[in-house]
JSON list of C-alpha atoms in Angstrom, two decimals:
[
{"chain": "A", "resi": 787, "resn": "UNK", "atom": "CA", "xyz": [94.26, 112.87, 64.20]},
{"chain": "A", "resi": 788, "resn": "UNK", "atom": "CA", "xyz": [90.91, 111.53, 65.35]},
{"chain": "A", "resi": 789, "resn": "UNK", "atom": "CA", "xyz": [92.37, 108.52, 67.15]},
{"chain": "A", "resi": 790, "resn": "UNK", "atom": "CA", "xyz": [94.98, 110.70, 68.87]},
{"chain": "A", "resi": 791, "resn": "UNK", "atom": "CA", "xyz": [92.33, 113.19, 69.92]},
{"chain": "A", "resi": 792, "resn": "UNK", "atom": "CA", "xyz": [90.12, 110.39, 71.21]},
{"chain": "A", "resi": 793, "resn": "UNK", "atom": "CA", "xyz": [92.95, 108.89, 73.28]},
{"chain": "A", "resi": 794, "resn": "UNK", "atom": "CA", "xyz": [93.87, 112.31, 74.66]},
{"chain": "A", "resi": 795, "resn": "UNK", "atom": "CA", "xyz": [90.27, 113.00, 75.61]},
{"chain": "A", "resi": 796, "resn": "UNK", "atom": "CA", "xyz": [89.98, 109.64, 77.37]},
{"chain": "A", "resi": 797, "resn": "UNK", "atom": "CA", "xyz": [93.12, 110.33, 79.41]},
{"chain": "A", "resi": 798, "resn": "UNK", "atom": "CA", "xyz": [92.01, 113.85, 80.26]},
{"chain": "A", "resi": 799, "resn": "UNK", "atom": "CA", "xyz": [88.70, 112.62, 81.60]},
{"chain": "A", "resi": 800, "resn": "UNK", "atom": "CA", "xyz": [90.49, 110.35, 84.13]},
{"chain": "A", "resi": 801, "resn": "UNK", "atom": "CA", "xyz": [87.93, 107.52, 83.91]},
{"chain": "A", "resi": 802, "resn": "UNK", "atom": "CA", "xyz": [86.74, 105.65, 86.98]},
{"chain": "A", "resi": 803, "resn": "UNK", "atom": "CA", "xyz": [88.69, 102.42, 87.35]},
{"chain": "A", "resi": 804, "resn": "UNK", "atom": "CA", "xyz": [86.75, 99.96, 89.55]},
{"chain": "A", "resi": 805, "resn": "UNK", "atom": "CA", "xyz": [89.70, 97.57, 89.72]},
{"chain": "A", "resi": 806, "resn": "UNK", "atom": "CA", "xyz": [91.59, 100.11, 91.81]},
{"chain": "A", "resi": 807, "resn": "UNK", "atom": "CA", "xyz": [88.83, 100.06, 94.44]},
{"chain": "A", "resi": 808, "resn": "UNK", "atom": "CA", "xyz": [89.23, 96.29, 94.63]},
{"chain": "A", "resi": 809, "resn": "UNK", "atom": "CA", "xyz": [92.98, 96.66, 95.18]},
{"chain": "A", "resi": 810, "resn": "UNK", "atom": "CA", "xyz": [92.35, 99.28, 97.85]},
{"chain": "A", "resi": 811, "resn": "UNK", "atom": "CA", "xyz": [89.92, 96.96, 99.65]},
{"chain": "A", "resi": 812, "resn": "UNK", "atom": "CA", "xyz": [92.47, 94.13, 99.65]},
{"chain": "A", "resi": 813, "resn": "UNK", "atom": "CA", "xyz": [95.19, 96.51, 100.85]},
{"chain": "A", "resi": 814, "resn": "UNK", "atom": "CA", "xyz": [93.01, 97.77, 103.72]},
{"chain": "A", "resi": 815, "resn": "UNK", "atom": "CA", "xyz": [92.14, 94.21, 104.71]},
{"chain": "A", "resi": 816, "resn": "UNK", "atom": "CA", "xyz": [95.80, 93.18, 104.68]},
{"chain": "A", "resi": 817, "resn": "UNK", "atom": "CA", "xyz": [96.83, 96.09, 106.92]},
{"chain": "A", "resi": 818, "resn": "UNK", "atom": "CA", "xyz": [93.97, 95.45, 109.36]},
{"chain": "A", "resi": 819, "resn": "UNK", "atom": "CA", "xyz": [94.87, 91.76, 109.64]},
{"chain": "A", "resi": 820, "resn": "UNK", "atom": "CA", "xyz": [98.55, 92.63, 110.10]},
{"chain": "A", "resi": 821, "resn": "UNK", "atom": "CA", "xyz": [97.84, 95.04, 112.94]},
{"chain": "A", "resi": 822, "resn": "UNK", "atom": "CA", "xyz": [95.38, 92.65, 114.58]},
{"chain": "A", "resi": 823, "resn": "UNK", "atom": "CA", "xyz": [98.01, 89.90, 114.65]},
{"chain": "A", "resi": 824, "resn": "UNK", "atom": "CA", "xyz": [101.08, 90.11, 112.43]},
{"chain": "A", "resi": 825, "resn": "UNK", "atom": "CA", "xyz": [101.53, 86.32, 112.65]},
{"chain": "A", "resi": 826, "resn": "UNK", "atom": "CA", "xyz": [98.34, 85.85, 110.65]},
{"chain": "A", "resi": 827, "resn": "UNK", "atom": "CA", "xyz": [99.71, 87.81, 107.70]},
{"chain": "A", "resi": 828, "resn": "UNK", "atom": "CA", "xyz": [103.33, 88.79, 108.24]},
{"chain": "A", "resi": 829, "resn": "UNK", "atom": "CA", "xyz": [103.51, 90.78, 105.00]},
{"chain": "A", "resi": 830, "resn": "UNK", "atom": "CA", "xyz": [100.23, 92.61, 105.52]},
{"chain": "A", "resi": 831, "resn": "UNK", "atom": "CA", "xyz": [102.01, 95.92, 106.01]},
{"chain": "A", "resi": 832, "resn": "UNK", "atom": "CA", "xyz": [102.70, 95.89, 102.26]},
{"chain": "A", "resi": 833, "resn": "UNK", "atom": "CA", "xyz": [99.11, 97.03, 101.84]},
{"chain": "A", "resi": 834, "resn": "UNK", "atom": "CA", "xyz": [100.43, 100.52, 102.60]},
{"chain": "A", "resi": 835, "resn": "UNK", "atom": "CA", "xyz": [102.78, 100.27, 99.63]},
{"chain": "A", "resi": 836, "resn": "UNK", "atom": "CA", "xyz": [99.85, 99.23, 97.45]},
{"chain": "A", "resi": 837, "resn": "UNK", "atom": "CA", "xyz": [98.11, 102.46, 98.47]},
{"chain": "A", "resi": 838, "resn": "UNK", "atom": "CA", "xyz": [101.24, 104.44, 97.62]},
{"chain": "A", "resi": 839, "resn": "UNK", "atom": "CA", "xyz": [101.42, 102.91, 94.15]},
{"chain": "A", "resi": 840, "resn": "UNK", "atom": "CA", "xyz": [97.73, 103.51, 93.43]},
{"chain": "A", "resi": 841, "resn": "UNK", "atom": "CA", "xyz": [97.98, 107.10, 94.70]},
{"chain": "A", "resi": 842, "resn": "UNK", "atom": "CA", "xyz": [101.09, 107.76, 92.63]},
{"chain": "A", "resi": 843, "resn": "UNK", "atom": "CA", "xyz": [99.40, 106.39, 89.52]},
{"chain": "A", "resi": 844, "resn": "UNK", "atom": "CA", "xyz": [96.25, 108.46, 89.97]},
{"chain": "A", "resi": 845, "resn": "UNK", "atom": "CA", "xyz": [98.11, 111.66, 90.82]},
{"chain": "A", "resi": 846, "resn": "UNK", "atom": "CA", "xyz": [100.35, 111.28, 87.77]},
{"chain": "A", "resi": 847, "resn": "UNK", "atom": "CA", "xyz": [97.29, 110.64, 85.60]},
{"chain": "A", "resi": 848, "resn": "UNK", "atom": "CA", "xyz": [95.62, 113.80, 86.97]},
{"chain": "A", "resi": 849, "resn": "UNK", "atom": "CA", "xyz": [98.73, 115.88, 86.31]},
{"chain": "A", "resi": 850, "resn": "UNK", "atom": "CA", "xyz": [99.10, 114.62, 82.74]},
{"chain": "A", "resi": 851, "resn": "UNK", "atom": "CA", "xyz": [95.40, 115.08, 82.04]},
{"chain": "A", "resi": 852, "resn": "UNK", "atom": "CA", "xyz": [95.44, 118.68, 83.30]},
{"chain": "A", "resi": 853, "resn": "UNK", "atom": "CA", "xyz": [98.43, 119.44, 81.11]},
{"chain": "A", "resi": 854, "resn": "UNK", "atom": "CA", "xyz": [96.64, 117.91, 78.12]},
{"chain": "A", "resi": 855, "resn": "UNK", "atom": "CA", "xyz": [93.52, 119.99, 78.69]},
{"chain": "A", "resi": 856, "resn": "UNK", "atom": "CA", "xyz": [95.11, 123.33, 79.52]},
{"chain": "A", "resi": 857, "resn": "UNK", "atom": "CA", "xyz": [98.68, 123.10, 78.28]},
{"chain": "A", "resi": 858, "resn": "UNK", "atom": "CA", "xyz": [99.90, 123.97, 81.80]},
{"chain": "A", "resi": 859, "resn": "UNK", "atom": "CA", "xyz": [99.90, 122.74, 85.38]},
{"chain": "A", "resi": 860, "resn": "UNK", "atom": "CA", "xyz": [98.60, 124.88, 88.22]},
{"chain": "A", "resi": 861, "resn": "UNK", "atom": "CA", "xyz": [100.69, 124.00, 91.26]},
{"chain": "A", "resi": 862, "resn": "UNK", "atom": "CA", "xyz": [98.57, 126.25, 93.48]},
{"chain": "A", "resi": 863, "resn": "UNK", "atom": "CA", "xyz": [95.40, 124.53, 92.31]},
{"chain": "A", "resi": 864, "resn": "UNK", "atom": "CA", "xyz": [96.92, 121.06, 92.73]},
{"chain": "A", "resi": 865, "resn": "UNK", "atom": "CA", "xyz": [98.21, 121.69, 96.24]},
{"chain": "A", "resi": 866, "resn": "UNK", "atom": "CA", "xyz": [95.01, 123.50, 97.20]},
{"chain": "A", "resi": 867, "resn": "UNK", "atom": "CA", "xyz": [92.86, 120.51, 96.23]},
{"chain": "A", "resi": 868, "resn": "UNK", "atom": "CA", "xyz": [95.07, 118.15, 98.23]},
{"chain": "A", "resi": 869, "resn": "UNK", "atom": "CA", "xyz": [94.94, 120.47, 101.26]},
{"chain": "A", "resi": 870, "resn": "UNK", "atom": "CA", "xyz": [91.13, 120.81, 101.15]},
{"chain": "A", "resi": 871, "resn": "UNK", "atom": "CA", "xyz": [90.81, 117.07, 100.93]},
{"chain": "A", "resi": 872, "resn": "UNK", "atom": "CA", "xyz": [93.19, 116.09, 103.74]},
{"chain": "A", "resi": 873, "resn": "UNK", "atom": "CA", "xyz": [93.76, 118.92, 106.20]},
{"chain": "A", "resi": 874, "resn": "UNK", "atom": "CA", "xyz": [90.25, 119.32, 107.69]},
{"chain": "A", "resi": 875, "resn": "UNK", "atom": "CA", "xyz": [90.04, 115.64, 108.64]},
{"chain": "A", "resi": 876, "resn": "UNK", "atom": "CA", "xyz": [93.62, 115.65, 109.96]},
{"chain": "A", "resi": 877, "resn": "UNK", "atom": "CA", "xyz": [93.16, 118.71, 112.17]},
{"chain": "A", "resi": 878, "resn": "UNK", "atom": "CA", "xyz": [89.81, 117.44, 113.46]},
{"chain": "A", "resi": 879, "resn": "UNK", "atom": "CA", "xyz": [91.34, 114.10, 114.38]},
{"chain": "A", "resi": 880, "resn": "UNK", "atom": "CA", "xyz": [94.31, 115.70, 116.16]},
{"chain": "A", "resi": 881, "resn": "UNK", "atom": "CA", "xyz": [92.06, 118.12, 118.07]},
{"chain": "A", "resi": 882, "resn": "UNK", "atom": "CA", "xyz": [89.83, 115.29, 119.29]},
{"chain": "A", "resi": 883, "resn": "UNK", "atom": "CA", "xyz": [92.91, 113.27, 120.22]},
{"chain": "A", "resi": 884, "resn": "UNK", "atom": "CA", "xyz": [94.27, 116.12, 122.36]},
{"chain": "A", "resi": 885, "resn": "UNK", "atom": "CA", "xyz": [90.93, 116.38, 124.14]},
{"chain": "A", "resi": 886, "resn": "UNK", "atom": "CA", "xyz": [90.79, 112.64, 124.73]},
{"chain": "A", "resi": 887, "resn": "UNK", "atom": "CA", "xyz": [94.41, 112.54, 125.94]},
{"chain": "A", "resi": 888, "resn": "UNK", "atom": "CA", "xyz": [93.83, 115.46, 128.30]},
{"chain": "A", "resi": 889, "resn": "UNK", "atom": "CA", "xyz": [90.90, 113.60, 129.84]},
{"chain": "A", "resi": 890, "resn": "UNK", "atom": "CA", "xyz": [92.16, 110.02, 129.95]},
{"chain": "A", "resi": 891, "resn": "UNK", "atom": "CA", "xyz": [95.94, 109.97, 129.28]},
{"chain": "A", "resi": 892, "resn": "UNK", "atom": "CA", "xyz": [97.04, 113.20, 130.89]},
{"chain": "A", "resi": 893, "resn": "UNK", "atom": "CA", "xyz": [100.58, 111.98, 131.58]},
{"chain": "A", "resi": 894, "resn": "UNK", "atom": "CA", "xyz": [101.11, 111.49, 127.83]},
{"chain": "A", "resi": 895, "resn": "UNK", "atom": "CA", "xyz": [100.28, 115.07, 126.84]},
{"chain": "A", "resi": 896, "resn": "UNK", "atom": "CA", "xyz": [103.93, 116.17, 126.94]},
{"chain": "A", "resi": 897, "resn": "UNK", "atom": "CA", "xyz": [105.16, 113.37, 124.70]},
{"chain": "A", "resi": 898, "resn": "UNK", "atom": "CA", "xyz": [102.30, 114.05, 122.28]},
{"chain": "A", "resi": 899, "resn": "UNK", "atom": "CA", "xyz": [103.50, 117.58, 121.54]},
{"chain": "A", "resi": 900, "resn": "UNK", "atom": "CA", "xyz": [106.22, 116.58, 119.09]},
{"chain": "A", "resi": 901, "resn": "UNK", "atom": "CA", "xyz": [103.90, 114.21, 117.22]},
{"chain": "A", "resi": 902, "resn": "UNK", "atom": "CA", "xyz": [101.32, 116.96, 116.88]},
{"chain": "A", "resi": 903, "resn": "UNK", "atom": "CA", "xyz": [103.82, 119.42, 115.40]},
{"chain": "A", "resi": 904, "resn": "UNK", "atom": "CA", "xyz": [105.27, 116.79, 113.06]},
{"chain": "A", "resi": 905, "resn": "UNK", "atom": "CA", "xyz": [101.76, 115.76, 111.99]},
{"chain": "A", "resi": 906, "resn": "UNK", "atom": "CA", "xyz": [100.77, 119.36, 111.26]},
{"chain": "A", "resi": 907, "resn": "UNK", "atom": "CA", "xyz": [103.73, 119.83, 108.92]},
{"chain": "A", "resi": 908, "resn": "UNK", "atom": "CA", "xyz": [103.63, 116.31, 107.45]},
{"chain": "A", "resi": 909, "resn": "UNK", "atom": "CA", "xyz": [106.99, 115.27, 108.81]},
{"chain": "A", "resi": 910, "resn": "UNK", "atom": "CA", "xyz": [105.82, 112.45, 111.06]},
{"chain": "A", "resi": 911, "resn": "UNK", "atom": "CA", "xyz": [107.83, 109.78, 109.29]},
{"chain": "A", "resi": 912, "resn": "UNK", "atom": "CA", "xyz": [111.19, 111.50, 109.79]},
{"chain": "A", "resi": 913, "resn": "UNK", "atom": "CA", "xyz": [110.31, 112.71, 113.28]},
{"chain": "A", "resi": 914, "resn": "UNK", "atom": "CA", "xyz": [109.44, 109.19, 114.39]},
{"chain": "A", "resi": 915, "resn": "UNK", "atom": "CA", "xyz": [112.67, 107.81, 112.95]},
{"chain": "A", "resi": 916, "resn": "UNK", "atom": "CA", "xyz": [114.64, 110.57, 114.67]},
{"chain": "A", "resi": 917, "resn": "UNK", "atom": "CA", "xyz": [113.18, 109.90, 118.14]},
{"chain": "A", "resi": 918, "resn": "UNK", "atom": "CA", "xyz": [113.31, 106.11, 117.74]},
{"chain": "A", "resi": 919, "resn": "UNK", "atom": "CA", "xyz": [109.56, 105.62, 117.49]},
{"chain": "A", "resi": 920, "resn": "UNK", "atom": "CA", "xyz": [109.33, 104.45, 113.89]},
{"chain": "A", "resi": 921, "resn": "UNK", "atom": "CA", "xyz": [107.01, 101.89, 112.34]},
{"chain": "A", "resi": 922, "resn": "UNK", "atom": "CA", "xyz": [108.71, 98.88, 113.96]},
{"chain": "A", "resi": 923, "resn": "UNK", "atom": "CA", "xyz": [109.13, 100.44, 117.43]},
{"chain": "A", "resi": 924, "resn": "UNK", "atom": "CA", "xyz": [107.05, 99.29, 120.38]},
{"chain": "A", "resi": 925, "resn": "UNK", "atom": "CA", "xyz": [105.38, 102.00, 122.45]},
{"chain": "A", "resi": 926, "resn": "UNK", "atom": "CA", "xyz": [102.48, 101.77, 124.87]},
{"chain": "A", "resi": 927, "resn": "UNK", "atom": "CA", "xyz": [100.88, 105.02, 123.73]},
{"chain": "A", "resi": 928, "resn": "UNK", "atom": "CA", "xyz": [101.61, 106.18, 120.17]},
{"chain": "A", "resi": 929, "resn": "UNK", "atom": "CA", "xyz": [98.24, 107.29, 118.76]},
{"chain": "A", "resi": 930, "resn": "UNK", "atom": "CA", "xyz": [99.73, 109.30, 115.89]},
{"chain": "A", "resi": 931, "resn": "UNK", "atom": "CA", "xyz": [102.18, 106.73, 114.57]},
{"chain": "A", "resi": 932, "resn": "UNK", "atom": "CA", "xyz": [99.92, 106.03, 111.62]},
{"chain": "A", "resi": 933, "resn": "UNK", "atom": "CA", "xyz": [100.57, 109.58, 110.36]},
{"chain": "A", "resi": 934, "resn": "UNK", "atom": "CA", "xyz": [103.93, 108.44, 109.01]},
{"chain": "A", "resi": 935, "resn": "UNK", "atom": "CA", "xyz": [102.20, 107.08, 105.88]},
{"chain": "A", "resi": 936, "resn": "UNK", "atom": "CA", "xyz": [100.20, 110.29, 105.40]},
{"chain": "A", "resi": 937, "resn": "UNK", "atom": "CA", "xyz": [103.46, 112.25, 105.71]},
{"chain": "A", "resi": 938, "resn": "UNK", "atom": "CA", "xyz": [105.08, 110.15, 102.98]},
{"chain": "A", "resi": 939, "resn": "UNK", "atom": "CA", "xyz": [102.10, 110.70, 100.71]},
{"chain": "A", "resi": 940, "resn": "UNK", "atom": "CA", "xyz": [102.00, 114.44, 101.34]},
{"chain": "A", "resi": 941, "resn": "UNK", "atom": "CA", "xyz": [105.73, 114.77, 100.68]},
{"chain": "A", "resi": 942, "resn": "UNK", "atom": "CA", "xyz": [105.07, 113.01, 97.39]},
{"chain": "A", "resi": 943, "resn": "UNK", "atom": "CA", "xyz": [102.26, 115.46, 96.64]},
{"chain": "A", "resi": 944, "resn": "UNK", "atom": "CA", "xyz": [104.65, 118.35, 97.21]},
{"chain": "A", "resi": 945, "resn": "UNK", "atom": "CA", "xyz": [107.61, 117.07, 95.19]},
{"chain": "A", "resi": 946, "resn": "UNK", "atom": "CA", "xyz": [106.10, 115.00, 92.37]},
{"chain": "A", "resi": 947, "resn": "UNK", "atom": "CA", "xyz": [104.20, 117.85, 90.63]},
{"chain": "A", "resi": 948, "resn": "UNK", "atom": "CA", "xyz": [107.47, 119.80, 90.48]},
{"chain": "A", "resi": 949, "resn": "UNK", "atom": "CA", "xyz": [109.19, 116.82, 88.86]},
{"chain": "A", "resi": 950, "resn": "UNK", "atom": "CA", "xyz": [106.31, 116.31, 86.44]},
{"chain": "A", "resi": 951, "resn": "UNK", "atom": "CA", "xyz": [106.27, 120.01, 85.57]},
{"chain": "A", "resi": 952, "resn": "UNK", "atom": "CA", "xyz": [109.89, 119.81, 84.42]},
{"chain": "A", "resi": 953, "resn": "UNK", "atom": "CA", "xyz": [109.20, 116.62, 82.46]},
{"chain": "A", "resi": 954, "resn": "UNK", "atom": "CA", "xyz": [106.04, 117.90, 80.76]},
{"chain": "A", "resi": 955, "resn": "UNK", "atom": "CA", "xyz": [107.75, 121.11, 79.69]},
{"chain": "A", "resi": 956, "resn": "UNK", "atom": "CA", "xyz": [110.12, 118.94, 77.67]},
{"chain": "A", "resi": 957, "resn": "UNK", "atom": "CA", "xyz": [107.19, 117.30, 75.89]},
{"chain": "A", "resi": 958, "resn": "UNK", "atom": "CA", "xyz": [104.70, 114.58, 76.74]},
{"chain": "A", "resi": 959, "resn": "UNK", "atom": "CA", "xyz": [106.14, 112.38, 74.00]},
{"chain": "A", "resi": 960, "resn": "UNK", "atom": "CA", "xyz": [109.13, 111.76, 76.27]},
{"chain": "A", "resi": 961, "resn": "UNK", "atom": "CA", "xyz": [107.03, 110.28, 79.06]},
{"chain": "A", "resi": 962, "resn": "UNK", "atom": "CA", "xyz": [107.46, 106.58, 78.07]},
{"chain": "A", "resi": 963, "resn": "UNK", "atom": "CA", "xyz": [111.26, 106.92, 77.88]},
{"chain": "A", "resi": 964, "resn": "UNK", "atom": "CA", "xyz": [111.44, 108.81, 81.17]},
{"chain": "A", "resi": 965, "resn": "UNK", "atom": "CA", "xyz": [109.19, 106.19, 82.78]},
{"chain": "A", "resi": 966, "resn": "UNK", "atom": "CA", "xyz": [111.78, 103.56, 81.93]},
{"chain": "A", "resi": 967, "resn": "UNK", "atom": "CA", "xyz": [114.45, 105.67, 83.62]},
{"chain": "A", "resi": 968, "resn": "UNK", "atom": "CA", "xyz": [112.29, 105.95, 86.74]},
{"chain": "A", "resi": 969, "resn": "UNK", "atom": "CA", "xyz": [111.76, 102.19, 86.68]},
{"chain": "A", "resi": 970, "resn": "UNK", "atom": "CA", "xyz": [115.52, 101.70, 86.61]},
{"chain": "A", "resi": 971, "resn": "UNK", "atom": "CA", "xyz": [116.00, 104.14, 89.50]},
{"chain": "A", "resi": 972, "resn": "UNK", "atom": "CA", "xyz": [113.32, 102.37, 91.55]},
{"chain": "A", "resi": 973, "resn": "UNK", "atom": "CA", "xyz": [114.92, 98.98, 90.94]},
{"chain": "A", "resi": 974, "resn": "UNK", "atom": "CA", "xyz": [118.34, 100.36, 91.90]},
{"chain": "A", "resi": 975, "resn": "UNK", "atom": "CA", "xyz": [116.98, 101.86, 95.12]},
{"chain": "A", "resi": 976, "resn": "UNK", "atom": "CA", "xyz": [115.31, 98.56, 95.99]},
{"chain": "A", "resi": 977, "resn": "UNK", "atom": "CA", "xyz": [118.63, 96.74, 95.46]},
{"chain": "A", "resi": 978, "resn": "UNK", "atom": "CA", "xyz": [120.51, 99.25, 97.63]},
{"chain": "A", "resi": 979, "resn": "UNK", "atom": "CA", "xyz": [117.93, 98.95, 100.41]},
{"chain": "A", "resi": 980, "resn": "UNK", "atom": "CA", "xyz": [118.10, 95.15, 100.24]},
{"chain": "A", "resi": 981, "resn": "UNK", "atom": "CA", "xyz": [121.86, 95.36, 100.79]},
{"chain": "A", "resi": 982, "resn": "UNK", "atom": "CA", "xyz": [121.70, 97.95, 103.58]},
{"chain": "A", "resi": 983, "resn": "UNK", "atom": "CA", "xyz": [118.80, 96.61, 105.63]},
{"chain": "A", "resi": 984, "resn": "UNK", "atom": "CA", "xyz": [119.99, 94.64, 108.67]},
{"chain": "A", "resi": 985, "resn": "UNK", "atom": "CA", "xyz": [118.91, 91.04, 109.14]},
{"chain": "A", "resi": 986, "resn": "UNK", "atom": "CA", "xyz": [118.56, 88.83, 112.17]},
{"chain": "A", "resi": 987, "resn": "UNK", "atom": "CA", "xyz": [117.84, 89.92, 115.71]},
{"chain": "A", "resi": 988, "resn": "UNK", "atom": "CA", "xyz": [117.93, 93.67, 116.32]},
{"chain": "A", "resi": 989, "resn": "UNK", "atom": "CA", "xyz": [118.47, 94.84, 119.87]},
{"chain": "A", "resi": 990, "resn": "UNK", "atom": "CA", "xyz": [119.43, 98.18, 121.28]},
{"chain": "A", "resi": 991, "resn": "UNK", "atom": "CA", "xyz": [122.01, 100.46, 119.71]},
{"chain": "A", "resi": 992, "resn": "UNK", "atom": "CA", "xyz": [124.63, 99.15, 122.12]},
{"chain": "A", "resi": 993, "resn": "UNK", "atom": "CA", "xyz": [123.71, 95.50, 121.59]},
{"chain": "A", "resi": 994, "resn": "UNK", "atom": "CA", "xyz": [123.55, 95.56, 117.78]},
{"chain": "A", "resi": 995, "resn": "UNK", "atom": "CA", "xyz": [125.39, 98.70, 116.59]},
{"chain": "A", "resi": 996, "resn": "UNK", "atom": "CA", "xyz": [125.42, 97.42, 113.01]},
{"chain": "A", "resi": 997, "resn": "UNK", "atom": "CA", "xyz": [121.67, 97.86, 112.84]},
{"chain": "A", "resi": 998, "resn": "UNK", "atom": "CA", "xyz": [121.89, 101.59, 113.53]},
{"chain": "A", "resi": 999, "resn": "UNK", "atom": "CA", "xyz": [123.38, 104.74, 112.04]},
{"chain": "A", "resi": 1000, "resn": "UNK", "atom": "CA", "xyz": [124.88, 107.39, 114.27]},
{"chain": "A", "resi": 1001, "resn": "UNK", "atom": "CA", "xyz": [123.60, 110.88, 113.36]},
{"chain": "A", "resi": 1002, "resn": "UNK", "atom": "CA", "xyz": [124.66, 113.79, 115.59]},
{"chain": "A", "resi": 1003, "resn": "UNK", "atom": "CA", "xyz": [125.24, 111.38, 118.44]},
{"chain": "A", "resi": 1004, "resn": "UNK", "atom": "CA", "xyz": [121.79, 109.81, 118.06]},
{"chain": "A", "resi": 1005, "resn": "UNK", "atom": "CA", "xyz": [121.18, 106.18, 117.08]},
{"chain": "A", "resi": 1006, "resn": "UNK", "atom": "CA", "xyz": [118.91, 105.89, 114.04]},
{"chain": "A", "resi": 1007, "resn": "UNK", "atom": "CA", "xyz": [117.44, 102.46, 113.30]},
{"chain": "A", "resi": 1008, "resn": "UNK", "atom": "CA", "xyz": [118.34, 101.43, 109.76]},
{"chain": "A", "resi": 1009, "resn": "UNK", "atom": "CA", "xyz": [115.15, 99.42, 109.34]},
{"chain": "A", "resi": 1010, "resn": "UNK", "atom": "CA", "xyz": [112.89, 102.37, 110.09]},
{"chain": "A", "resi": 1011, "resn": "UNK", "atom": "CA", "xyz": [114.95, 104.90, 108.12]},
{"chain": "A", "resi": 1012, "resn": "UNK", "atom": "CA", "xyz": [115.16, 102.68, 105.03]},
{"chain": "A", "resi": 1013, "resn": "UNK", "atom": "CA", "xyz": [111.49, 101.74, 105.21]}
]
């Protein structure tokens, strides 16, 4: 009883893990180097995935610890904390960007409208894929492209607590077994993506139609959609 209580208390406290800060620093460095010159570190973009994994781990730990302490999970409280942490900085950044664009890139104001709306509702990733301005696209002025990763994370914040709520209601003792199922699903998705992703040179939709999906008459790049 004592050892179980001690382990539960340690999990509920969500201890500071300095190793995660080291991983974050390496991930940031990799992404910076990749964007400075992708030839220096062609796989540097994987630093974003490292952030996703760390965030998913910490969020899951917080959810489990709250359920251990209170026997429940407050979705309103969880989403409220995420909103207070992210939304003020996001809206401030977008406001300043609009001001800057109005002063120095006035011709781009019209094209910025869709990105602003998508960024406000955390749908930038799908919006960019839809208009053909995804992560691998080349545009002269795309100041909000980086919001695709924030959109992915926020969509995770919305959906994952709902999934965890269903799992925890069935009992925390099932978590290790369910984790194995999730591992299998992740591996299967990775295999499917490896099969579907196009290889070789990718041109326009007309030049390399195999590298695109047609959705409502619009060409959607497979690379961006799968990524």
